Coordinates of N, CA and C in Angstrom, one line a residue:
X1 N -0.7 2.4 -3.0 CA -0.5 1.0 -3.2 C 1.0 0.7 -3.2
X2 N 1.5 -0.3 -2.7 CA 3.0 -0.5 -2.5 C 3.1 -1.9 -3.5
X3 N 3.9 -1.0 -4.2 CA 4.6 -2.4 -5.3 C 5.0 -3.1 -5.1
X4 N 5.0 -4.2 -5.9 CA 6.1 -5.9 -5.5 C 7.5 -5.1 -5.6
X5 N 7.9 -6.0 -4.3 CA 9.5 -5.4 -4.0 C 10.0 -7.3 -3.9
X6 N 11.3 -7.3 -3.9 CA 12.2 -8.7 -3.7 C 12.4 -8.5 -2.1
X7 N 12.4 -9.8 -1.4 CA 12.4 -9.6 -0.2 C 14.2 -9.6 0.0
X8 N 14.2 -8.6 1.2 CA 15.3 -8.4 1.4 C 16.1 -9.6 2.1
X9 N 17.1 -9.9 1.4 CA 18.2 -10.9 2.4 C 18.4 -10.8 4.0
X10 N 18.7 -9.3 3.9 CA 19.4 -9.3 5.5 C 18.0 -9.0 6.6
X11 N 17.6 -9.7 7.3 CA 16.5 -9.6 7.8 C 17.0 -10.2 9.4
X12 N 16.4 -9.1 10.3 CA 16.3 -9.0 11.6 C 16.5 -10.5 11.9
X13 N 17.5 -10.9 12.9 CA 18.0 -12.2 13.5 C 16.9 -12.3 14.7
X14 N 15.8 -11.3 15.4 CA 14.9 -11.4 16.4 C 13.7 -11.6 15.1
X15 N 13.5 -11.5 14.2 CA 12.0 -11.5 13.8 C 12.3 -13.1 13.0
X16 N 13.6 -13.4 12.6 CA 13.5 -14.6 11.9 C 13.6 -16.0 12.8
X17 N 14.0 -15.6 13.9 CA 14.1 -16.3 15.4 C 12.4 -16.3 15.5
X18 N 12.0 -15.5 15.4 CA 10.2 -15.7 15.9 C 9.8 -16.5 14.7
X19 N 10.3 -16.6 13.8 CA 9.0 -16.8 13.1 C 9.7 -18.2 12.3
X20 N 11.1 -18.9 13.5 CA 11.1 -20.2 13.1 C 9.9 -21.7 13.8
X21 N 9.4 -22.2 12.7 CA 8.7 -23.0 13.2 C 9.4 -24.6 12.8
X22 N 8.7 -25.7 13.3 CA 8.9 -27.0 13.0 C 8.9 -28.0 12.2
X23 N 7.9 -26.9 11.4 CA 7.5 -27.5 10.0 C 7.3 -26.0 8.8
X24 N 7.2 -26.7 7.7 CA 6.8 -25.4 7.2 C 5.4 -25.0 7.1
X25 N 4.4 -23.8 6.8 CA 3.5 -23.5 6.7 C 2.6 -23.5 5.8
X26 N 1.8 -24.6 5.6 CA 1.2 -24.5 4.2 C -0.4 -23.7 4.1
X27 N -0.1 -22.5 3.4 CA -1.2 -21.7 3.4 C -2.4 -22.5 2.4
X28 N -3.6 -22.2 3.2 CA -4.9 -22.6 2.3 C -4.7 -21.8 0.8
X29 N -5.3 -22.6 -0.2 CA -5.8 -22.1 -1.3 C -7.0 -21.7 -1.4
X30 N -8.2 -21.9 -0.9 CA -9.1 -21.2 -1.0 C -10.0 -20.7 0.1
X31 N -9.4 -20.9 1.5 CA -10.0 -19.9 2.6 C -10.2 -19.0 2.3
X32 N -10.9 -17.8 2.6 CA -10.9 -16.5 2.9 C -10.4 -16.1 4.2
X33 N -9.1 -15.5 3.9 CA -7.9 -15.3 5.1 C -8.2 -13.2 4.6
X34 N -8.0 -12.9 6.0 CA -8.0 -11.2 6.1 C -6.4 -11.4 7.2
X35 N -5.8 -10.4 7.0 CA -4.1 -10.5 7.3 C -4.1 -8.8 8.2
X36 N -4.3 -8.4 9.2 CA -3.9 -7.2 9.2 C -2.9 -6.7 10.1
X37 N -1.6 -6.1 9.2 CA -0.5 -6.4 9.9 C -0.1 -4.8 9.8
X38 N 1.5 -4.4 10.9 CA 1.3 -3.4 11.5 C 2.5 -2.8 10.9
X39 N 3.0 -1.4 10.6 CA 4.1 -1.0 10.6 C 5.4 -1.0 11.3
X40 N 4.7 -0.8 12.6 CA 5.5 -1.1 14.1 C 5.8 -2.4 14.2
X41 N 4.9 -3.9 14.4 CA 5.1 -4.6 14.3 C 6.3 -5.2 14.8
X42 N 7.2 -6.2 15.5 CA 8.2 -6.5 15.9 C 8.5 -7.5 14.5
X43 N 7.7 -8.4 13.8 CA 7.8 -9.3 13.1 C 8.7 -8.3 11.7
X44 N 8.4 -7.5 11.5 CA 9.3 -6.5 10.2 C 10.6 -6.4 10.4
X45 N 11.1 -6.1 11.6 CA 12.5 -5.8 11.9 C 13.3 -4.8 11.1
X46 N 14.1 -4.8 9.9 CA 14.7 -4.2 9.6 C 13.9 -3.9 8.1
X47 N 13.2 -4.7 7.7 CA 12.8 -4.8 6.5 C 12.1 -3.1 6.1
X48 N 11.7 -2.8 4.7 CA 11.3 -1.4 4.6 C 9.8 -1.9 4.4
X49 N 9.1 -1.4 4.3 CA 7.1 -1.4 4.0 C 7.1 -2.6 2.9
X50 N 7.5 -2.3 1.7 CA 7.7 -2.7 0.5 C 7.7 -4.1 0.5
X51 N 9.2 -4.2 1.2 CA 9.6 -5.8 1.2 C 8.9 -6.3 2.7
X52 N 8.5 -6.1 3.6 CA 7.6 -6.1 4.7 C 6.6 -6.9 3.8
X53 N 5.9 -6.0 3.0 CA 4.5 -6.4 2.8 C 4.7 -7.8 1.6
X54 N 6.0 -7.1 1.2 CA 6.1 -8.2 -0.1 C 6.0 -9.8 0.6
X55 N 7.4 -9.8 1.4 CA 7.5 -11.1 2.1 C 6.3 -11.8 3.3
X56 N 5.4 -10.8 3.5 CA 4.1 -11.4 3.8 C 3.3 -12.1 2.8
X57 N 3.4 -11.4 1.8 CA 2.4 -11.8 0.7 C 3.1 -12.8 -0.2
X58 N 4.2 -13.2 0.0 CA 4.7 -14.5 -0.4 C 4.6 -15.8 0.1
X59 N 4.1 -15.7 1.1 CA 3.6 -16.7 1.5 C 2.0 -17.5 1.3
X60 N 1.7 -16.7 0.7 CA 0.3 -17.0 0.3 C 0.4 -17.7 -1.3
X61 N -0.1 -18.5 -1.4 CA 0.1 -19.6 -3.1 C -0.1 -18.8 -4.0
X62 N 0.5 -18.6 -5.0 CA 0.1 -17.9 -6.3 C -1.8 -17.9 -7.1
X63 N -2.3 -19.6 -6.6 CA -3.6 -19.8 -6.8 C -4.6 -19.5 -5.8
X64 N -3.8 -19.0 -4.7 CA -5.0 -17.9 -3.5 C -5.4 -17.2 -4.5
X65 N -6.9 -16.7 -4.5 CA -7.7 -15.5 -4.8 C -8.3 -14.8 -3.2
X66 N -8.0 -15.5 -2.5 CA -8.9 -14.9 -1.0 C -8.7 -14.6 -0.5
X67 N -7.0 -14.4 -0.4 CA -6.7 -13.6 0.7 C -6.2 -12.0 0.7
X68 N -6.8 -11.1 1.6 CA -6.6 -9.7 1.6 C -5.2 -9.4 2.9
X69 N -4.3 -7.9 3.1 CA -3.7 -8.2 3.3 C -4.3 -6.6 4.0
X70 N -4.2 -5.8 5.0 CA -4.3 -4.4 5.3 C -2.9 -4.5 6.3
X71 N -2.6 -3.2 5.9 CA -1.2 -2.8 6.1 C -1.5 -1.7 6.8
X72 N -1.4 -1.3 7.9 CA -1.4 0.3 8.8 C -0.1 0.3 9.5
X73 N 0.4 1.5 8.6 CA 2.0 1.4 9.1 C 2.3 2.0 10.3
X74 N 1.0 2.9 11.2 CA 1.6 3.1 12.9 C 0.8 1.9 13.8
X75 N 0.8 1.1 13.3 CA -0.1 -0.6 14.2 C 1.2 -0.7 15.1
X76 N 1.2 -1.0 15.8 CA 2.3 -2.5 16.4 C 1.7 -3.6 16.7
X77 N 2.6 -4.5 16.9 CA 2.4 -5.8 16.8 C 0.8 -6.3 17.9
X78 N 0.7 -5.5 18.6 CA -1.2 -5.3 19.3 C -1.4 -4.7 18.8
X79 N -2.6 -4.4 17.9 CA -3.4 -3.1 17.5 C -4.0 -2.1 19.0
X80 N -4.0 -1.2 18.4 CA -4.3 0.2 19.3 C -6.0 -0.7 19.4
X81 N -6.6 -0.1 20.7 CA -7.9 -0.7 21.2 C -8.6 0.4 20.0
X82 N -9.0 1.1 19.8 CA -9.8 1.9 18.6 C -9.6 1.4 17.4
X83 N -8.3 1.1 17.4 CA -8.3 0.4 15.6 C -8.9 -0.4 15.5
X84 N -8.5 -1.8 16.7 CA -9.0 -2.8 16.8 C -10.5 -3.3 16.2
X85 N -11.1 -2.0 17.2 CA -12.4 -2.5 17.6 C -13.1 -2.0 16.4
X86 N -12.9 -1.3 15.5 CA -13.5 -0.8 14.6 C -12.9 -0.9 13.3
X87 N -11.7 -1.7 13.2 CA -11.8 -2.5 11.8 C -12.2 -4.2 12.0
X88 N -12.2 -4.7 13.3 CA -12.4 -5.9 13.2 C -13.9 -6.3 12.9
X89 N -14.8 -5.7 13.1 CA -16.1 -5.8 12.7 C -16.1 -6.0 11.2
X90 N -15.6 -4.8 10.8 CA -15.5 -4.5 9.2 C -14.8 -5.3 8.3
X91 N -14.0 -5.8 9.2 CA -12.9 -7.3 8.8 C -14.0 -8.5 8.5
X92 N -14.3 -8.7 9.7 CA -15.5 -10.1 9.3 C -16.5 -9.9 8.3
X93 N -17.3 -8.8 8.5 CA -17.9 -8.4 7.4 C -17.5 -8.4 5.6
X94 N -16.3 -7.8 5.2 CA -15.9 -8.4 4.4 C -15.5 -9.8 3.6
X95 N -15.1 -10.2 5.0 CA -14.5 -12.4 5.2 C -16.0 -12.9 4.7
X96 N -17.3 -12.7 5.2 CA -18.4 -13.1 5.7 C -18.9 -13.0 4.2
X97 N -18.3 -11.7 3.6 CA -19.4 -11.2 2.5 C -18.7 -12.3 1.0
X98 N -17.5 -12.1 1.2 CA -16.5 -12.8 0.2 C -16.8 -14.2 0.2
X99 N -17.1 -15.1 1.5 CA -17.0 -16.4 1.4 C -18.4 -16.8 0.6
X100 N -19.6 -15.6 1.0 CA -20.4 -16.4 0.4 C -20.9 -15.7 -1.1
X101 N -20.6 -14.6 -1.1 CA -20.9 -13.9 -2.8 C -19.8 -14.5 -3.6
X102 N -18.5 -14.9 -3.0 CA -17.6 -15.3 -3.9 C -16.9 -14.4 -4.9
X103 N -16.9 -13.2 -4.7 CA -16.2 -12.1 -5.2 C -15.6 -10.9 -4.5
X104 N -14.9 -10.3 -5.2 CA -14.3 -9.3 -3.7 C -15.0 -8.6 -3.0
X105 N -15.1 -8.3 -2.2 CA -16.3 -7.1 -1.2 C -15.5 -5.9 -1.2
X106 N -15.6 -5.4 -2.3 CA -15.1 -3.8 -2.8 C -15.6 -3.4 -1.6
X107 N -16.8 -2.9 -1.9 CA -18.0 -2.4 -0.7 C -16.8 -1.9 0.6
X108 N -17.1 -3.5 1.1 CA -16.6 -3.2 2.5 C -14.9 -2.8 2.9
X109 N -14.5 -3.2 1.9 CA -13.2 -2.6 1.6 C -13.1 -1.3 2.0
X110 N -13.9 -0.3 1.0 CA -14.2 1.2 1.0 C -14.6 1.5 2.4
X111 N -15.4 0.9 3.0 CA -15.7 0.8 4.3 C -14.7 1.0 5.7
X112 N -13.9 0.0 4.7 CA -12.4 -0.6 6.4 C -11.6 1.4 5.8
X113 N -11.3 1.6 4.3 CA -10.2 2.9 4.4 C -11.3 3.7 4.9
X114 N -12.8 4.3 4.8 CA -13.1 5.5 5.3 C -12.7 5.2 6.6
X115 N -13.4 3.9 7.7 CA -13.2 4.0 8.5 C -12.0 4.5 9.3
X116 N -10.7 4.4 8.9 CA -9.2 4.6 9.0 C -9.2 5.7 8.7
X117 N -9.6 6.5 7.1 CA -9.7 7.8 7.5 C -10.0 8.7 8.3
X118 N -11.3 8.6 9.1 CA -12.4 8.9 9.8 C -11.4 8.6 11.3
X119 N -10.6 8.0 11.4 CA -10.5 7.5 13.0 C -8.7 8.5 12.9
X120 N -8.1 8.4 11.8 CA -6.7 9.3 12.0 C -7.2 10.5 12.4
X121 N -8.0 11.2 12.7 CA -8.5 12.6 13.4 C -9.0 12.2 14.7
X122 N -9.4 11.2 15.2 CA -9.8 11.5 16.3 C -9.5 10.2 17.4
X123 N -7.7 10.2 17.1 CA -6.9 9.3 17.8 C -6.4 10.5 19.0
X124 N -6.2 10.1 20.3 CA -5.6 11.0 21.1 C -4.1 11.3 21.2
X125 N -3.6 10.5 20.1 CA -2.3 10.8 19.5 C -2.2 11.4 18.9
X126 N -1.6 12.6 19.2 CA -1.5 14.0 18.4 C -0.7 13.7 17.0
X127 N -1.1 13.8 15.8 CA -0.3 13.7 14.5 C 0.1 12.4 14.3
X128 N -0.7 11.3 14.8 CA -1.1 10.0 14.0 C -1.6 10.0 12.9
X129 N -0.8 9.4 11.9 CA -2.1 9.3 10.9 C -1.6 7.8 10.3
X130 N -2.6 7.4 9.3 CA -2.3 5.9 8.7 C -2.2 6.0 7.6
X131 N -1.2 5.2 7.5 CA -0.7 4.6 6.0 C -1.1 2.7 5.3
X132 N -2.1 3.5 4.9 CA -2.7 2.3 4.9 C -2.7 1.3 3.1
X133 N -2.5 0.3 3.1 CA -2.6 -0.3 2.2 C -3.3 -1.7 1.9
X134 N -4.2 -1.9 0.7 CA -5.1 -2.9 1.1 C -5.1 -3.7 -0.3
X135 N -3.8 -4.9 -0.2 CA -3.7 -5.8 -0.7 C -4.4 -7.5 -1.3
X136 N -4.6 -7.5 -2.3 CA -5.3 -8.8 -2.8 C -4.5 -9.6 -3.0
X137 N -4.0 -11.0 -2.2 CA -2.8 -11.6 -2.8 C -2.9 -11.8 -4.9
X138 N -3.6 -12.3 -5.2 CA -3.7 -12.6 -6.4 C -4.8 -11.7 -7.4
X139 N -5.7 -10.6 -6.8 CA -6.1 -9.8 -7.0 C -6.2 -8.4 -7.2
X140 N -4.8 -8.1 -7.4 CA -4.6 -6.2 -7.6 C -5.2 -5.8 -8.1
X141 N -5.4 -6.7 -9.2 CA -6.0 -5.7 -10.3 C -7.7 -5.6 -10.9
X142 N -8.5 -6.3 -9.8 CA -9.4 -5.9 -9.8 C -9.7 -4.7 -9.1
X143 N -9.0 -4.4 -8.5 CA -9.3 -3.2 -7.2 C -9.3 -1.9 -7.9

C-alpha cells in the first residue's frame, strides 16, 4: 500500500503542459470512477510512485467514497494488450457491482490482484513483474 506523500513542487514541465486545461476539473462526488494508471506513464514525469499516486488521488473530493485508483507500476501510458484485456473486464465488474450493492466489491478487487499475479508469469517479458496498488479515494480503511 503506498502512503499519503505531499505532492512534489517540481514536477515535469512536459506532464504539466499536458495536463493544462481551460477550466478546472470538477470531479463527481458520487460516480463510481475506476482510475487505472501506469508507472511508465508520461503523465508522472519526475514525480516518485508515492507523490504520483498522491497527486492523482487529490483530485478526487474528500466526500468521494467511489472512486478506486489501481496503480501498475510497469503500465505505460497504453496498457500492454494482456493487461488490458484482462483487467478491463474485471474493472467493469467491480464499477457494475459497486454502483449497484453500494459498497465496495472486495470480491472483485481480490479478483483484479490474483489476476495481476497470475499474468506477471506469463508476460513474454522476461522479469516483468507488477507493482500493484489498489487505492480507495476515501476508503483505505475498509480494505
Amino acid at each position: 500500500m503506498v502512503s499519503e506523500a505531499k505532492v512534489s513542487v517540481n514536477q515535469d514541465s512536459s506532464r504539466a503542459q499536458a495536463m493544462k486545461l481551460p477550466t478546472p476539473v470538477r470531479w463527481p462526488e458520487s460516480a463510481v470512477s475506476f482510475l487505472l494508471i501506469g508507472g511508465q506513464d508520461n503523465f508522472r514525469g519526475r514525480l516518485s510512485v508515492e507523490d504520483y499516486v498522491a497527486e492523482t488521488r487529490s483530485h478526487v473530493p474528500l466526500a468521494n467514497k467511489t472512486t478506486a485508483i489501481l496503480f501498475v507500476q510497469e503500465m505505460t501510458h497504453m496498457p500492454q494488450q494482456p493487461l488490458l484485456r484482462g483487467v478491463l473486464r474485471l474493472m467493469l465488474k467491480a464499477i457494475a457491482s459497486w454502483k449497484v450493492e453500494g459498497k465496495l466489491p472486495l470480491e472483485q478487487f481480490r479478483n483484479i490482484l490474483a489476476f495481476l499475479r497470475q499474468e506477471q508469469c506469463s508476460y513474454e517479458c522476461p522479469g516483468e513483474t507488477f507493482r500493484v496498488v489498489v487505492l480507495l479515494a476515501a476508503s483505505l480503511q475498509q480494505l
